[in-house]
XYZ file of C-alpha atoms in Angstrom:
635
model
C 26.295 -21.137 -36.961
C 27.665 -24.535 -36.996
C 30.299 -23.898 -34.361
C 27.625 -23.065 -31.689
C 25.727 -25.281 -29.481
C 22.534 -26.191 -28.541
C 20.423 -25.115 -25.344
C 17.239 -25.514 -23.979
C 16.573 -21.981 -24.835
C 16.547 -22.837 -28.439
C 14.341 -26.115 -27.750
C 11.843 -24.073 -25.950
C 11.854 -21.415 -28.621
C 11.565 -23.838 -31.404
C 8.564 -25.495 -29.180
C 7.003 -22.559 -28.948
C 7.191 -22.064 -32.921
C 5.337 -25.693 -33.328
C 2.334 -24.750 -31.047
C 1.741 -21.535 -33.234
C 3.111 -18.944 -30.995
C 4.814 -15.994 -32.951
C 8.022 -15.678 -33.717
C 8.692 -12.303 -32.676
C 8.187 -13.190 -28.749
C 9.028 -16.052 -28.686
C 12.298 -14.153 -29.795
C 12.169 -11.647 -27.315
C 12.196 -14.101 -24.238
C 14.313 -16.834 -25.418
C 17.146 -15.624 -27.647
C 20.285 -13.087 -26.666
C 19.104 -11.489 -30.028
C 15.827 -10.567 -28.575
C 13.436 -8.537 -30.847
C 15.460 -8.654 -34.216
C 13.468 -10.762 -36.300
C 15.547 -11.375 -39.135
C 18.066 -13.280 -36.741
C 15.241 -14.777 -34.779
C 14.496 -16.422 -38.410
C 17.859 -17.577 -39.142
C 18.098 -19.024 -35.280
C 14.726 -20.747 -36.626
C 15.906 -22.375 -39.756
C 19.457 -23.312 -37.791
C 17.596 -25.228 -34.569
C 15.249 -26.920 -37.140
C 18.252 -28.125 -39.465
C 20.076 -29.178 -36.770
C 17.027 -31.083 -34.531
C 16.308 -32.727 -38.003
C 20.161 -33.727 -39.000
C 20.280 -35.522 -35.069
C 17.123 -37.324 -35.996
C 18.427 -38.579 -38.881
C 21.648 -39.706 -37.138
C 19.884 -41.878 -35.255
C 17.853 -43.407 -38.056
C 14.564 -41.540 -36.811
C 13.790 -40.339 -40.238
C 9.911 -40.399 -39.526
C 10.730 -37.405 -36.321
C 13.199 -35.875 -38.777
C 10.728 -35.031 -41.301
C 7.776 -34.654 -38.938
C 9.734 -32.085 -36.904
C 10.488 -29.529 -40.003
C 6.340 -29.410 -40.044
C 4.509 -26.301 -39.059
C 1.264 -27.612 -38.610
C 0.040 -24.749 -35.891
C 0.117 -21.680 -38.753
C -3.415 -23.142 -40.034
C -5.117 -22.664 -36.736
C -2.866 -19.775 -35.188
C -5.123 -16.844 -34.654
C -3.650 -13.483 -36.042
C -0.637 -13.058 -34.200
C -1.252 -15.358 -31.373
C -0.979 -19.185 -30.793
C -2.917 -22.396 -31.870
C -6.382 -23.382 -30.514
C -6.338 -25.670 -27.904
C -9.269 -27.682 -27.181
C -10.082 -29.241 -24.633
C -11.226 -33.343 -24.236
C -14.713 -34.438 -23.061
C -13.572 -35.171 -20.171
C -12.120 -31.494 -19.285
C -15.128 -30.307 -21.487
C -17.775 -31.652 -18.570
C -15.827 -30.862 -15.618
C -16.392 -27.180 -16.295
C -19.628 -27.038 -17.558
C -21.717 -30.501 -15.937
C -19.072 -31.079 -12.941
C -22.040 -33.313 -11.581
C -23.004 -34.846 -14.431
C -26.324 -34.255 -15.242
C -26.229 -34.338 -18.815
C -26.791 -37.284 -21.055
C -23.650 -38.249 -22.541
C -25.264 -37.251 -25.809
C -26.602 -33.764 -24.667
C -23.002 -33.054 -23.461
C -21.102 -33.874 -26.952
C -24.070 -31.561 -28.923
C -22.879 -29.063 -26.000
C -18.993 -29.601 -26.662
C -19.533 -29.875 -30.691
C -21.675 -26.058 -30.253
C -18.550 -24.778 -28.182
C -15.923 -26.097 -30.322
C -17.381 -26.655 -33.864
C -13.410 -27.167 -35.249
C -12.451 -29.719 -32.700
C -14.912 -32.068 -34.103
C -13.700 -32.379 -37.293
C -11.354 -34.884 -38.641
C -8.718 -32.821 -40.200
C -8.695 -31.112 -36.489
C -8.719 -33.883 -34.481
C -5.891 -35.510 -37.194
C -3.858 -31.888 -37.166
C -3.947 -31.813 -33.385
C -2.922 -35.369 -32.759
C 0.177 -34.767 -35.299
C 1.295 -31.518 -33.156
C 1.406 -33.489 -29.463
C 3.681 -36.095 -31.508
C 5.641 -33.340 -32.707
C 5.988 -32.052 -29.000
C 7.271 -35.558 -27.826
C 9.812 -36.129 -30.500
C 11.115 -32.695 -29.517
C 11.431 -34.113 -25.845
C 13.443 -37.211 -27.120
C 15.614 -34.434 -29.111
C 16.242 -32.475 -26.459
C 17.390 -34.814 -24.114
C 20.055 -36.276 -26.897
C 21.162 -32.508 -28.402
C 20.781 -30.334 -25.972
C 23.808 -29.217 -23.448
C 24.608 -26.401 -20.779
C 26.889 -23.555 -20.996
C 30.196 -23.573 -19.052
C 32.972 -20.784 -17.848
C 35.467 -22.288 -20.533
C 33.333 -22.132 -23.451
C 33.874 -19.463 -25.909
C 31.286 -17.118 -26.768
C 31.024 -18.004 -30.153
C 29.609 -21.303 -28.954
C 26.503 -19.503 -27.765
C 25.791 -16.009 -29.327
C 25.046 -14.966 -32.434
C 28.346 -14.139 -34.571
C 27.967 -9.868 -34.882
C 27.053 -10.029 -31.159
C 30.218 -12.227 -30.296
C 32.528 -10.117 -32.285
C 31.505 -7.234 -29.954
C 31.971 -9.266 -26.710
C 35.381 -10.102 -28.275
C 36.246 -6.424 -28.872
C 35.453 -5.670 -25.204
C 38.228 -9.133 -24.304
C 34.992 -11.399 -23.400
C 36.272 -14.283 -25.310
C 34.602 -16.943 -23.029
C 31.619 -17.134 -21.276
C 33.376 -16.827 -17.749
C 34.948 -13.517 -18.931
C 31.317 -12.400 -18.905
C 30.943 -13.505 -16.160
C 34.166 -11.998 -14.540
C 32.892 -8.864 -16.029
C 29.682 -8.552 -14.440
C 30.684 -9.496 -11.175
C 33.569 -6.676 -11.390
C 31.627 -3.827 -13.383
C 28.578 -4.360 -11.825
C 25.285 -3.275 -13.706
C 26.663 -1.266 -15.936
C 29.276 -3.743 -17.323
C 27.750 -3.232 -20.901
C 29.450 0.015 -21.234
C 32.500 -1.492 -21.996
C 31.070 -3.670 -24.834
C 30.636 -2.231 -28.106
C 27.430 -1.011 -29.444
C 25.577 -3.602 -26.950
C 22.888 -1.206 -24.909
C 21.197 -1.769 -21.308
C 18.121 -3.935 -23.065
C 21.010 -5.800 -24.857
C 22.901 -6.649 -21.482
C 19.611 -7.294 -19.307
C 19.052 -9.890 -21.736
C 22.393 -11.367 -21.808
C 22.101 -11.455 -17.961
C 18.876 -13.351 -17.951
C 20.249 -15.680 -20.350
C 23.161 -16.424 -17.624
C 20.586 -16.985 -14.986
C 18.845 -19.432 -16.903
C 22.320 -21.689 -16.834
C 23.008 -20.476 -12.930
C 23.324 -24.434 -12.094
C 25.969 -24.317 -14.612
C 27.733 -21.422 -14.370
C 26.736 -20.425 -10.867
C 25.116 -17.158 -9.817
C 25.455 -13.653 -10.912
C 26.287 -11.136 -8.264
C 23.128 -9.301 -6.710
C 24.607 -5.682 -7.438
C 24.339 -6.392 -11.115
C 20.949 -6.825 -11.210
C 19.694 -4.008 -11.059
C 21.185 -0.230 -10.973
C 23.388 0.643 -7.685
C 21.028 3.559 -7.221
C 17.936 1.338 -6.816
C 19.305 -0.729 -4.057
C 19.685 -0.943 -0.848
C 23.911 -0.583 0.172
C 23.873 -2.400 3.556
C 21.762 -5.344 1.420
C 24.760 -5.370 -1.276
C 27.360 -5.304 1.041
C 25.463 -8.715 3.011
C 25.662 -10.203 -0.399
C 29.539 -10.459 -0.190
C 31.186 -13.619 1.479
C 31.535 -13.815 5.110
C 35.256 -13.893 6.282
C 37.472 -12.851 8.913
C 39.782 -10.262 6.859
C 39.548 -6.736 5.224
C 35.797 -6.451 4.614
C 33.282 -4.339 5.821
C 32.272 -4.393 9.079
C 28.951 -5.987 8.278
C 30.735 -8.833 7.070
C 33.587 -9.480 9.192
C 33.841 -12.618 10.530
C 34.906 -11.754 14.356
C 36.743 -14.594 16.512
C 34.747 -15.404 19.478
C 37.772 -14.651 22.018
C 37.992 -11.113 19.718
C 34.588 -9.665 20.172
C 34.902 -7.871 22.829
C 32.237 -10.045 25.268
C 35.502 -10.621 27.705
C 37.460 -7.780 26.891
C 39.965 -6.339 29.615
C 38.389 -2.744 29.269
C 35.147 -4.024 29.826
C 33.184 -1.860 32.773
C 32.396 -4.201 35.304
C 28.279 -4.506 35.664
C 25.625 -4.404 32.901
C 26.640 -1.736 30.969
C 23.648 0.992 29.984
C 23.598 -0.216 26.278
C 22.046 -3.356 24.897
C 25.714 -4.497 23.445
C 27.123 -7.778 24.137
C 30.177 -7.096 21.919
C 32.064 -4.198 20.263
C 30.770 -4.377 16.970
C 27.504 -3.823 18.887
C 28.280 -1.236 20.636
C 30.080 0.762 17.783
C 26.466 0.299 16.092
C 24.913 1.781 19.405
C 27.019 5.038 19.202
C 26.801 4.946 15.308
C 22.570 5.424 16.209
C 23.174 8.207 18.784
C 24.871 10.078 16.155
C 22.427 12.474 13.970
C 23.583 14.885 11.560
C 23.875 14.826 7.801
C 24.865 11.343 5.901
C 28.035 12.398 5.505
C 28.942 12.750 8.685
C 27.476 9.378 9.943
C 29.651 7.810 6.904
C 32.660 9.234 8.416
C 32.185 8.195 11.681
C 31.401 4.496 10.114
C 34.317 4.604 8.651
C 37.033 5.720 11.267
C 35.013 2.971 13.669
C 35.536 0.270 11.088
C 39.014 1.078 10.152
C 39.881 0.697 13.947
C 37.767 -2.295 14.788
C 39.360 -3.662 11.402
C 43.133 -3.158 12.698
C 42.437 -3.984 16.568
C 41.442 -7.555 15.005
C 43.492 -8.122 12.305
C 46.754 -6.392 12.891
C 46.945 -6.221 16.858
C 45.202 -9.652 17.542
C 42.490 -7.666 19.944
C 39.551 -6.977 20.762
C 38.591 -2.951 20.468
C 37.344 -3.237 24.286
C 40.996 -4.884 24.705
C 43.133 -1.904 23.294
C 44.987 0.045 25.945
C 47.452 3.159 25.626
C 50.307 1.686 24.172
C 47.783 0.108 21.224
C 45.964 3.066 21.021
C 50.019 5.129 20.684
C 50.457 2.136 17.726
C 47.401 3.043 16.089
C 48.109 6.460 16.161
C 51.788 5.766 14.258
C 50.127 3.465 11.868
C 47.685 5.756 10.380
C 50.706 7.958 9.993
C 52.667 5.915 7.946
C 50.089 3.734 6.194
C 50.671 4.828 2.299
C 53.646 6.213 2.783
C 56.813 3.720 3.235
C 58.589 1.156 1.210
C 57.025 -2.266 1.301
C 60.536 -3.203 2.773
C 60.289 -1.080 6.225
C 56.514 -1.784 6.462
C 56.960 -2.466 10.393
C 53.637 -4.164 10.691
C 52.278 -7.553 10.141
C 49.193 -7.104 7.356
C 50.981 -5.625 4.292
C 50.066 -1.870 3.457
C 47.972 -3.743 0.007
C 45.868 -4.996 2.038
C 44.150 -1.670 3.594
C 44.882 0.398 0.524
C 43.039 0.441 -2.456
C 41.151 2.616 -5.449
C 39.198 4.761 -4.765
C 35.199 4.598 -4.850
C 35.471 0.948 -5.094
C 31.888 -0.285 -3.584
C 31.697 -2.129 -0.315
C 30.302 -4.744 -1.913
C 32.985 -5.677 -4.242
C 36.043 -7.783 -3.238
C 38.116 -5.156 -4.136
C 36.965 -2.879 -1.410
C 39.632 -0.911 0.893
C 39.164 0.906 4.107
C 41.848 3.165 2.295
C 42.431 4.748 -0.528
C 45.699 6.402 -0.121
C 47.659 7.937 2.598
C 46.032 10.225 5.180
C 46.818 13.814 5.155
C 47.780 15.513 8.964
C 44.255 16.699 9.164
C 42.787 13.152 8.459
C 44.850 11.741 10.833
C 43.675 14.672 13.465
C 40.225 14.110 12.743
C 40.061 9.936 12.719
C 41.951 10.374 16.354
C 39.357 12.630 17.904
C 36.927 10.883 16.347
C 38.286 7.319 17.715
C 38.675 9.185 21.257
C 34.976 10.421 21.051
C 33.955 6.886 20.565
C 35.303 5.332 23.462
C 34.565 8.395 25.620
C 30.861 7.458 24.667
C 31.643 4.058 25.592
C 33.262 5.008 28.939
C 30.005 7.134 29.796
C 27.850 4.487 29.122
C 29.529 1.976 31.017
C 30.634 -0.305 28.143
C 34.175 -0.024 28.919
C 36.161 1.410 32.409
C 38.146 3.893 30.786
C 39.082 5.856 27.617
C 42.844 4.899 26.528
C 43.362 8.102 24.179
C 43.172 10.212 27.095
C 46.459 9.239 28.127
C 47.398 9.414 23.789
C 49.546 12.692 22.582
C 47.910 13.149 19.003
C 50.403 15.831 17.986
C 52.815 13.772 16.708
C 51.699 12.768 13.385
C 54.693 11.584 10.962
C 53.830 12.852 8.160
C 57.266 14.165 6.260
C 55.728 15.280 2.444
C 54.407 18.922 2.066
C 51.284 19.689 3.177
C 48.065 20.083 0.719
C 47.390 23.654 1.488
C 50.464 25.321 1.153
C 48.325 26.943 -1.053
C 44.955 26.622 -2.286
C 45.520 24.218 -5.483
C 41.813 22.245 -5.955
C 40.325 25.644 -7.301
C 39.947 26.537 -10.699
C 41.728 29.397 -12.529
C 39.076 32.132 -14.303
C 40.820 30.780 -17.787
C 40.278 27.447 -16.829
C 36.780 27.532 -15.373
C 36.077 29.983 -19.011
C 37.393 26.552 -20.911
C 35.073 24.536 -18.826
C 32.126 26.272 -20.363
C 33.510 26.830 -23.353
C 33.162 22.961 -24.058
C 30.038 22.330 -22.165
C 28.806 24.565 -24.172
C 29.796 23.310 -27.391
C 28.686 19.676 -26.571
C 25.679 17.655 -28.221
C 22.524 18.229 -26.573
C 21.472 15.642 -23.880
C 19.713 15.122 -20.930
C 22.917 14.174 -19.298
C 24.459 18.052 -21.265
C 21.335 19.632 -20.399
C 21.895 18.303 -16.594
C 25.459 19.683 -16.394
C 24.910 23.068 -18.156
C 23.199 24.081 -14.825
C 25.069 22.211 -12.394
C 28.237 23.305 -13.205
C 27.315 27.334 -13.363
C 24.718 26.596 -10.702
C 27.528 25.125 -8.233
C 29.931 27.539 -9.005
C 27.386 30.341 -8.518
C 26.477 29.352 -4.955
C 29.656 27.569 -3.506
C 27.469 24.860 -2.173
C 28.650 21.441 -1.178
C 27.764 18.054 -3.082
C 25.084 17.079 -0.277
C 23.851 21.109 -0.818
C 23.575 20.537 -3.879
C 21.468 16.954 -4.244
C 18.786 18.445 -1.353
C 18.036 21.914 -2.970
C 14.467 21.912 -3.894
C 12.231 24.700 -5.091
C 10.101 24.452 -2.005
C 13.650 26.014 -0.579
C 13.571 29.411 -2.619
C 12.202 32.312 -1.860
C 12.303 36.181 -3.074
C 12.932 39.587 -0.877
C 12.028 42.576 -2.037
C 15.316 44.783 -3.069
C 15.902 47.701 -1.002
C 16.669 50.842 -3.308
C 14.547 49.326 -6.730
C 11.160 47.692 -7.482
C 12.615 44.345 -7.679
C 13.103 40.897 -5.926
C 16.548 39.163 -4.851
C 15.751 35.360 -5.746
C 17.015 33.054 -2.619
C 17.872 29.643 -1.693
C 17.783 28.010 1.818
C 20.303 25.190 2.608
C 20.860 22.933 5.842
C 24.795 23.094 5.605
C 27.090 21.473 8.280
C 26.289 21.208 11.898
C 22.280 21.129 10.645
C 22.687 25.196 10.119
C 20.617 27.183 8.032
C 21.982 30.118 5.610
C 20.971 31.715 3.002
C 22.033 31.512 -0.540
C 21.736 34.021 -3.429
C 20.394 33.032 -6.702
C 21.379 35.424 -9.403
C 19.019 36.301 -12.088
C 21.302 34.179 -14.250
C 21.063 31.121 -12.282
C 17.337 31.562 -12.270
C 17.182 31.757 -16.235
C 19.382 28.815 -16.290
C 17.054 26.602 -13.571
C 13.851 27.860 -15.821
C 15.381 26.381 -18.612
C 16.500 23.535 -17.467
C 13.147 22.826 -15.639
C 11.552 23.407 -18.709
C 14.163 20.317 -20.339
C 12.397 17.971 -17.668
C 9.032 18.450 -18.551
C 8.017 20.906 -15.573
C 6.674 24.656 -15.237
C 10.031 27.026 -15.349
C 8.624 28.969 -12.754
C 9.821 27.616 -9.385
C 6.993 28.915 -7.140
C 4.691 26.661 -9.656
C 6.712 23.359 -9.234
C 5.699 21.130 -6.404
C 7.573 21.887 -3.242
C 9.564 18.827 -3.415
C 11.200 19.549 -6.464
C 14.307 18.833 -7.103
C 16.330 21.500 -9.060
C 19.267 18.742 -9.644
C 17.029 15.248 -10.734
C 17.956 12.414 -12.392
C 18.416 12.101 -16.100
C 15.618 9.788 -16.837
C 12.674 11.104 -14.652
C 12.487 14.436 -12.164
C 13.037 12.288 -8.485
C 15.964 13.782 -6.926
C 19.446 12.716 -8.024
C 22.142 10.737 -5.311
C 25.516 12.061 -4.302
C 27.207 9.203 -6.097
C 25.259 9.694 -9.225
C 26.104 13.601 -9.673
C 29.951 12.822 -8.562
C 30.190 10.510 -10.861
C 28.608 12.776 -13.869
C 31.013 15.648 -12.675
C 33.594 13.899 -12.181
C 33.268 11.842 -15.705
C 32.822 14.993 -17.643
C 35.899 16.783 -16.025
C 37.914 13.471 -17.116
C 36.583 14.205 -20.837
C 37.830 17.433 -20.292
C 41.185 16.313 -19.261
C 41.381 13.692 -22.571
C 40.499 16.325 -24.909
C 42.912 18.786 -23.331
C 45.839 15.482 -23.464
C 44.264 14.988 -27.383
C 45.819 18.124 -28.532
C 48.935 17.806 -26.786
C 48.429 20.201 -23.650
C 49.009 17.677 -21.338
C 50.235 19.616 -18.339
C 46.829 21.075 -18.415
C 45.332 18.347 -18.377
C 46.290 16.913 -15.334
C 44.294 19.752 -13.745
C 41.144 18.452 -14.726
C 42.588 14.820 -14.597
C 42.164 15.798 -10.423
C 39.049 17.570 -10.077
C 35.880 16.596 -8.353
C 32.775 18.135 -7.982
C 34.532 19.828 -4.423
C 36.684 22.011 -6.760
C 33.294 23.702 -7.551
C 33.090 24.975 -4.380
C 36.573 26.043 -4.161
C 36.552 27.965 -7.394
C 33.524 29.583 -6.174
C 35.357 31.326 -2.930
C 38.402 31.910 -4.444
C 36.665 33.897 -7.618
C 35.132 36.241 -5.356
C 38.314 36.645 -3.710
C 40.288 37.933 -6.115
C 37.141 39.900 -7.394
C 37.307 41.918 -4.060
C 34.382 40.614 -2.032
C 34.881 41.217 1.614
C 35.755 38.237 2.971
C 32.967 38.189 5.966
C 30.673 37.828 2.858
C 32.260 35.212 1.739
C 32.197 33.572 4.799
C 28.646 33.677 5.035
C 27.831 32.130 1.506
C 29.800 29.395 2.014
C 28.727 28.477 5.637
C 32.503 28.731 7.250
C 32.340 28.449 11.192
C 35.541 29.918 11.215
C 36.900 33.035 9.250
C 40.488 31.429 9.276
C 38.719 28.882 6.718
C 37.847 31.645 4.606
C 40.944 33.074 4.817
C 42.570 30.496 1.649
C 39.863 32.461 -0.634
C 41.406 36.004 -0.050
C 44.927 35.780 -0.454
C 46.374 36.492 -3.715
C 49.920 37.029 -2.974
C 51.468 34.505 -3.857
C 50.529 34.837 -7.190
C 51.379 38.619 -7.122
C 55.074 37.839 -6.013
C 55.616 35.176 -8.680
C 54.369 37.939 -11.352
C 56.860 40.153 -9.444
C 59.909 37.502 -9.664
C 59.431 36.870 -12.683
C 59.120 40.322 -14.586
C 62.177 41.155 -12.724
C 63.926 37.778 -14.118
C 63.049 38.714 -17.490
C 64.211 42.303 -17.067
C 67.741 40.657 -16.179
C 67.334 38.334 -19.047
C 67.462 41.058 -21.628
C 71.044 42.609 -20.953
């Protein structure tokens, strides 16, 4: 311990120890070690030796020994702190505030309240500790200092939990930093053996020093899930560049307040600017949260490149931008950083995927846009500045004028045949190794998701809102019997109904039963969620369940890549929880249900959509090909 430094963390804990207090809280709320008392000793015995070794540098060999004194344990109640009495004087302002009593009546009074104040050895112990308490101020002020970024993290923790922040590369204090601000919340995971209590205190340990070592991002405070995402993405710095729209930092002469398409008059929204008005049409908009994200998104994207790339306004953009636009979104992702014909490089819209709006890494891309992206963020961008037109915001709607058919787009298309679906061998592996993993809340979660989703085909949103207030039983036609049935709001705010299977219904029982409820459905509160969250039974997010699909399909793909099969483990290296759905259609498919059935399970407007489920011919003419090439092969 004699590499690491002194705080006021360990003054205050060592103060607490010389008023009585015990050690074991004291540990708890002062030290990175928290409730491990055997360190919270040795932390003890190290801040004594080294207050008392200071004192004696400085020839103050009376504080020296005076500090190493526990003079508190004598009157420290069992497991609690020292008596403090009060004087006379605070004595009669709370019981004769007006002084009635005799000066003798009220010491008789103060001696009957506090019989062990009045005596000597009391008054001598007591006047010992408060000289104590004052030598520890003159200590502190000469030993004490403040973390900083550069300082390694053996200067501050204790040694075992060091040599796990150095295992995880935190070899300085600023690296911690750096990793919290990245990782968010959850940046512990990537540190050895430390846990959430571990990391919560490590964090309130950094706040203490936030004059020091400045401030620690709001999204790591506290879970992602219990926070509000337009107050995280407020909490990132203000600036006129690739950010979120709640953030970006708009020129005055590029808001939109003089812009050339502006409708002449007061137009029939209360928008003084684009970004206003975008937020107008954003609140007309109703339908699921997915769909309001998407529109978000195609607004921002284009309010994002009218600004930054084209220099305008949105209410500036005319046909020829609008043409530019168009092209852009075409290539974007898709050619050498040496014939990128625009001014922002293609890095700068383009980045991973799921990154957070709140961190700096945040993209309005991700990748290139397929044909049907592009399709859809044009009609969507048209639709917005129809609205706009209509409601007298702007004079007229420049993408009325725009040809969206031609798209450059020169790979293959995605669906030249249905490849995000899962093969009956595969999907059998899939359960083979859910099945055979350690029991969990987070297993016990999956091992009815995953059947559960395939079962019923229904989408991620489907999935999160299902509730048992939603199912309901039929009586079957031909049999004494009941069909078990599950209504879900799908796309376009349309009802449909869902079978349940009797399997599926086991499988919920069960897993109801895992979360503490009844595993009868119809005896759960309406509101129940059938998918909840792994520590209590409130209904899980969208981002949540991705992530534990997605996660476990990745520990799929490693265990697959761990025994050598690493083609097929690039299968699983792709898949998302969408896949689920997929596999679902294209199972019953190839099983031979008609495909107007199908059609209605899934919630397809169209029966051309369908269509991808039903077609097995491709796979029949390969089988084809390649018996006959292996009939040739054998002369």
């Amino acid at each position: 311990m004699s590499d690491r430094q002194i705080g006021r963390h360990h003054i205050a804990f060592y103060r607490g120890w010389l008023l009585g207090l015990d050690v074991r809280p004291l540990a708890d709320r002062y030290l990175e070690t928290g409730l491990d008392l055997r360190l919270a000793r040795s932390t003890l015995t190290w801040v004594r030796d080294s207050i008392r070794q200071a004192a004696l540098r400085h020839g103050r060999h009376g504080e020296a020994r005076l500090l190493r004194l526990h003079l508190a344990q004598t009157s420290q109640a069992a497991g609690g702190a020292a008596t403090a009495y009060p004087s006379l004087e605070e004595f009669q302002d709370d019981f004769d505030p007006d002084g009635y009593l005799r000066e003798e009546d009220l010491i008789r009074l103060y001696i009957e309240t506090y019989p062990e104040a009045a005596s000597k050895k009391a008054q001598h112990r007591q006047r010992l500790i408060n000289r104590q308490i004052a030598a520890l101020m003159w200590i502190e002020n000469l030993l004490t200092t403040v973390p900083v970024r550069a300082d390694p993290v053996y200067a501050w923790f204790d040694k075992n939990l060091a040599d796990r922040l150095l295992l995880a590369g935190l070899v300085s204090i600023g690296s911690i930093m750096e990793r919290i601000s990245s990782n968010g919340y959850r940046w512990w995971t990537t540190v050895p053996r430390l846990g959430e209590k571990g990391a919560i205190r490590i964090a309130a340990w950094l706040q203490g020093y936030e004059e020091s070592l400045g401030p620690i991002p709001v999204h790591a405070l506290a879970p992602i899930r219990s926070q509000s995402p337009t107050m995280l993405t407020q909490t990132r710095l203000q600036e006129t560049a690739v950010v979120p729209m709640d953030v970006l930092i708009v020129p005055k002469t590029l808001a939109g307040e003089t812009g050339s398409n502006r409708h002449h008059g007061q137009p029939r929204i209360n928008a003084a600017n684009d970004h206003q008005a975008i937020q107008s049409w954003l609140d007309t908009k109703s339908g699921s949260p997915n769909t309001a994200r998407a529109y978000r998104k195609e607004a921002e994207r284009m309010l994002l490149w009218s600004i930054l790339e084209r220099g305008k306004a949105l209410s500036d953009l005319d046909i020829d931008d609008c043409a530019a636009y168009r092209d852009w979104l075409s290539t974007l992702g898709r050619t050498a950083p040496e014939q990128w014909p625009f001014n922002l490089p293609q890095a700068n819209w383009i980045g991973k995927r799921n990154t957070p709006r709140f961190s700096a890494d945040w993209r309005p891309f991700d990748g290139a846009l397929s044909a049907a992206s592009i399709r859809q963020a044009l009609t969507i961008m048209s639709g917005l500045f129809e609205w706009m037109t209509r409601v007298q915001y702007c004079s007229f709607n420049p993408w009325d004028a725009v040809s969206k058919g031609r798209i450059r787009q020169e790979e293959a298309p995605d669906d030249v045949e249905l490849t995000r679906v899962f093969s009956e061998g595969q999907w059998r592996h899939v359960m083979d190794v859910l099945q055979g993993m350690p029991s969990s809340a987070q297993t016990e979660r999956l091992r009815f998701v995953l059947p559960f989703a395939h079962a019923t085909g229904l989408r991620l949103s489907e999935l999160v809102e299902a509730n048992t207030g939603r199912i309901y039983t039929m009586p079957l036609r031909a049999s004494v019997g009941v069909r078990w049935m599950l209504k879900v709001l799908g796309k376009g705010s349309k009802w449909r109904a869902v079978p349940l299977s009797d399997r599926i219904i086991s499988i919920l029982g069960e897993y109801l039963v895992k979360r503490g409820v009844n595993s009868d459905p119809f005896s759960c509160p309406l509101e129940t969620p059938l998918i909840a969250k792994v520590s209590n039974n409130d209904p899980v997010s969208t981002s949540s369940l991705y992530k534990a699909i997605r996660d476990f399909f990745q520990m799929v793909a490693d265990s697959l890549r761990a025994e050598g099969r690493n083609q097929e483990a690039k299968t699983f290296d792709r898949a998302s929880v969408h896949w689920l759905r997929h596999t679902c259609g294209s199972h019953l498919g190839t099983s031979g249900v008609p495909v107007n059935l199908i059609q209605k399970l899934m919630g397809h407007a169209s029966l051309a959509t369908t269509g991808i489920y039903t077609s097995p011919d491709d796979e029949v003419l390969w089988n084809q090909i390649n018996e006959l090439e292996a009939a040739d092969n054998a002369y």
